[in-house]
């Protein structure tokens, strides 16, 4: 079997042991997407870890250079496919800022509402899958999925499609909210609270869960910043950095919400931070519903096909996994000259080796789960 | 232990709750109005044809290039049951490529394409990926059958919202012609014995039956408005067909009619009759074709739009000639004359007469204006002369004597007969 | 029918017939346990379980069995042939032997052994041999890893299991299972020996490789564990062994702790009621096992081993000592019960405190909701 790297002998041991190579391959129930991790284990301890990515590379940035701004949006949805509208929002806001288009206020409120719904969606996915990684046999999975289905139904009512809504457009949104949206949204928020209580009761206080997760792969704030962590990974270490507060965009300055932080940046804290963020997102959604102004949803007098003169811009947004940044360079014409995605999952995944070496194999899986990566972003 | 007990209590409470499963093929959850599955074409029940005219805007705007369209002239237009001159002939969408982004629906100016918001739009599973490449009949089936009961137009929402913002009333919803009410109205029309389509206006009168019986078809009338290149192409095709048929047997009547129509010399070869001028209908001896307006496949050749088009074409080609400093050829002048172009006055100093082609005074040249124009025009003469001189020179280079008929041609064209030592061609003598 | 009456007077024929009845019952129960587990777990997770195979999915077990029968019987080239092939049977036989010793109704079992409990302990050890054979004989390093882990787990947890049951046997004064049941006519032993029940339950979960102790068969990590190389019928033997031992242990637990076939009105109402009681009680314990499986995450192997050696064994030995003291000095039984309940709370409290030992974690549930952070 020549597929594996050379088997190494662990030095400085009295026993003549040989390290084993465990391939947590691209098809595996534990890796969140097509991701390959080659672990070298000495007994139960992980000695080395080599991640392989690129199985989901679809050429997003190159495609964006060959399509005009409206056409490209459909592909940006598919990067963080768990939270479609957050990605759309980032791209569309970058284009609007570069083109100098002003978006009506109602459209901004609706956008923030949909982005926070997508954030809740993504965090529920994490909560469900993380419980499955830790071993609770899929119960957390089904609880999380119950709520996600309700959110998807809501998104379907608004935009027509569940996962890839292509709902935003440059200058506003594609269509206004349907009629009974507000009551349905409040009902879904209530259901989300119930789902969170279920997950909370199932996992958070559970002694076994705490034993598994606490103290696992702690990260100091300096390390986190040096590694380029953003989002819940960074906030779990105690650094209160949230782009919605630090470099606000859209109508976030008018929203009241807090930033949950952790203490020592271990797996347990990351879980908690994401759980708490769902509550905060629910708060934001309620404020949007209460304060939604009437008015236009699309900027008037838009060109049929948008042309942007020379310019470049980097637009950071708080994506669900961290800082989802869009770097856009235009040189006239209807197509972007360069569109780059700064994917948070890519940066969060990079120091995997540092985090995993020295832990048990089972813990390696749990740590990977706690990073909450989505391969669409990592591979673009 | 408390946490473990709390977990147990949570799972127990979910045990007592009703499962949230929807058993898919037996039960399906209700799809919202805005549901987008895959694009389908809409059927215009008022006119019993698709809305789509094949303008290709959707295909151009599609991010993944999943659509192909072919348009053709609408046969219902001259019948008076439709206002669309062009209609879609073939339309393919590759559902395997479509990313359901809704851009095609947003950009279509005719409300011809809609997203299928029924369950059937989602149930397209096939065993072979090539079966996902749907053609126009499949695309129209959903709308024709009435299953597309409530298509949603995203711009309706935007327009309503904009209208409300301005304080006006919301405009009516889109996709009116494709809705079940229109379908019901069509069913009623059919039930009452009327046609499936609403008659918009009087049908354009077709050519006299005698003319049709004797072979004067629409194609004869089309010839009047055909461009020279097209005529030449058709003539060459007819000649080619005639040659092929000659080899295998007899030339068919159709081909002879075509040869005649396009003023081919081969016609004279085969039948011995002189070639009539272009545009003369088959039964010139019988009723004059100008009795009724010859309604061909493309409508009245003397309609204002056609006249205008011809005038502009003539003006354009005249302009090109003038720019190059050449003389404007006679047929262009004639066209300028007929279409009452001002350029005619500028060039010749006369007012254009604006007469119909049938009544045009025959030009001074003895030969009728054929497809290629006057064969004795200065340009043609010069071309023939230069060709003759060139051929003579080739003969000389090969060391042969110039044949007699070539000598005769050279003499007729006032060409200088090259000698062996003469390296230059003839001069331009006109 | 009593133990005394042999079928047709021939003891060997009687033995065979009884064994066949038990085998038949076990097969049916195991097949429907697979269905039942999937349905029950699904209801815990707010979904339906199997619904399409037969009405309410009742034929799911049959469908699974047919599928497994039709699979290719693989044997890896590196596998040690006889070890590989005999391992499933060796895992299954001890389970069956346990069933042989259990009483289902008054004087009805295959054989009523005077040393019933001891016999059960003895044959449990054979399970471990089977697992080790499977791991070693597969010629696959992941199977080896899983097999060794499983064997270590089973050996470790046998000790508290045996000691706790011995404590109960001390209180009952006999190792004969039927006699133990008869002694529970007034009250089941779980009421006076709850600590022993908790220890027995935990150790049993570990012997059965069920959550939260299912690290050897952890799907999301080393997929499959010690039976990763088995397919088709051989794999189904492992599964059969697992579910059969689940059922066997549940009956054993109900016999020793819940009053077996006797507790309410068993003797008065005849053998039908006694059989029903046995089944109901064993299904209660099985339900408890499913409930725990669905709720709790998995313990890591070092946590598992440390829990056993640092907590359970100490507590079980203390239990044995305390029981011994009470019995020697013939203190009243109620005091014994009280001591036992106190012990149970001490154990559970110790687990809780151990889990919450980090001082930062003052208030686990809900503390994060109010994390106040100064905004920049």
Short mmCIF file of C-alpha atoms in Angstrom, two decimals, chain A residues 70-71 74-75 78 139 143 146 150 153 156-161 164-166 169 173-178 194 198 201-202 205-208 295-298, chain B residues 1-4 6-7 10-11 14 17 20 29 31-32 34-36 60-64 99-103 106-107 152 154-155 157-158 161-162 165-166:
data_model
loop_
_atom_site.label_atom_id
_atom_site.label_comp_id
_atom_site.label_asym_id
_atom_site.label_seq_id
_atom_site.Cartn_x
_atom_site.Cartn_y
_atom_site.Cartn_z
CA UNK A 70 -25.56 40.68 -11.56
CA UNK A 71 -24.71 37.33 -13.07
CA UNK A 74 -25.38 33.51 -8.15
CA UNK A 75 -21.92 32.02 -7.70
CA UNK A 78 -22.45 29.05 -3.20
CA UNK A 139 -29.95 13.73 18.38
CA UNK A 143 -33.02 19.11 16.78
CA UNK A 146 -35.92 20.96 12.76
CA UNK A 150 -38.30 26.23 9.44
CA UNK A 153 -39.19 27.54 4.65
CA UNK A 156 -38.21 30.05 0.48
CA UNK A 157 -41.28 32.17 1.03
CA UNK A 158 -39.28 35.32 0.63
CA UNK A 159 -36.93 34.55 -2.20
CA UNK A 160 -38.11 31.40 -3.86
CA UNK A 161 -35.19 29.16 -3.12
CA UNK A 164 -29.11 29.72 -2.90
CA UNK A 165 -31.55 32.57 -2.72
CA UNK A 166 -29.98 35.12 -5.14
CA UNK A 169 -29.32 42.68 -6.19
CA UNK A 173 -33.24 43.39 -3.29
CA UNK A 174 -35.03 41.46 -5.97
CA UNK A 175 -38.48 41.50 -4.50
CA UNK A 176 -40.24 42.87 -1.48
CA UNK A 177 -41.24 40.70 1.45
CA UNK A 178 -44.42 38.69 1.02
CA UNK A 194 -37.41 26.31 21.68
CA UNK A 198 -33.48 21.67 23.49
CA UNK A 201 -30.47 21.05 27.68
CA UNK A 202 -29.03 18.23 25.67
CA UNK A 205 -24.52 21.19 30.93
CA UNK A 206 -23.94 17.58 30.07
CA UNK A 207 -20.99 16.43 32.13
CA UNK A 208 -19.71 14.11 29.49
CA UNK A 295 -40.51 52.54 1.13
CA UNK A 296 -38.66 51.37 -1.90
CA UNK A 297 -36.68 48.21 -1.96
CA UNK A 298 -34.66 48.96 -5.06
CA UNK B 1 -24.98 14.43 37.00
CA UNK B 2 -27.45 17.23 36.76
CA UNK B 3 -26.45 17.92 33.21
CA UNK B 4 -26.88 14.32 32.24
CA UNK B 6 -31.25 17.44 32.13
CA UNK B 7 -30.21 15.89 28.84
CA UNK B 10 -34.82 16.97 27.14
CA UNK B 11 -34.84 13.85 25.07
CA UNK B 14 -38.95 15.43 22.52
CA UNK B 17 -43.71 15.59 20.84
CA UNK B 20 -41.96 16.64 12.27
CA UNK B 29 -45.51 20.62 1.85
CA UNK B 31 -44.90 25.50 -2.04
CA UNK B 32 -45.02 29.26 -1.70
CA UNK B 34 -42.41 32.59 -5.18
CA UNK B 35 -40.91 29.15 -5.36
CA UNK B 36 -38.33 28.89 -8.13
CA UNK B 60 -27.50 36.48 -23.34
CA UNK B 61 -28.00 37.30 -19.70
CA UNK B 62 -27.81 33.76 -18.44
CA UNK B 63 -24.70 33.34 -16.27
CA UNK B 64 -24.18 29.72 -17.25
CA UNK B 99 -28.55 27.58 -11.58
CA UNK B 100 -32.08 28.90 -11.04
CA UNK B 101 -30.96 32.45 -10.44
CA UNK B 102 -34.12 34.05 -11.90
CA UNK B 103 -32.23 36.47 -14.14
CA UNK B 106 -36.34 39.36 -14.74
CA UNK B 107 -34.97 40.45 -18.09
CA UNK B 152 -44.72 34.86 -10.18
CA UNK B 154 -40.33 39.32 -9.45
CA UNK B 155 -40.58 42.71 -11.07
CA UNK B 157 -43.13 43.06 -6.52
CA UNK B 158 -40.60 45.78 -7.28
CA UNK B 161 -43.31 48.58 -4.08
CA UNK B 162 -42.10 51.53 -6.18
CA UNK B 165 -43.52 54.49 -2.43
CA UNK B 166 -44.71 57.13 -4.87
#
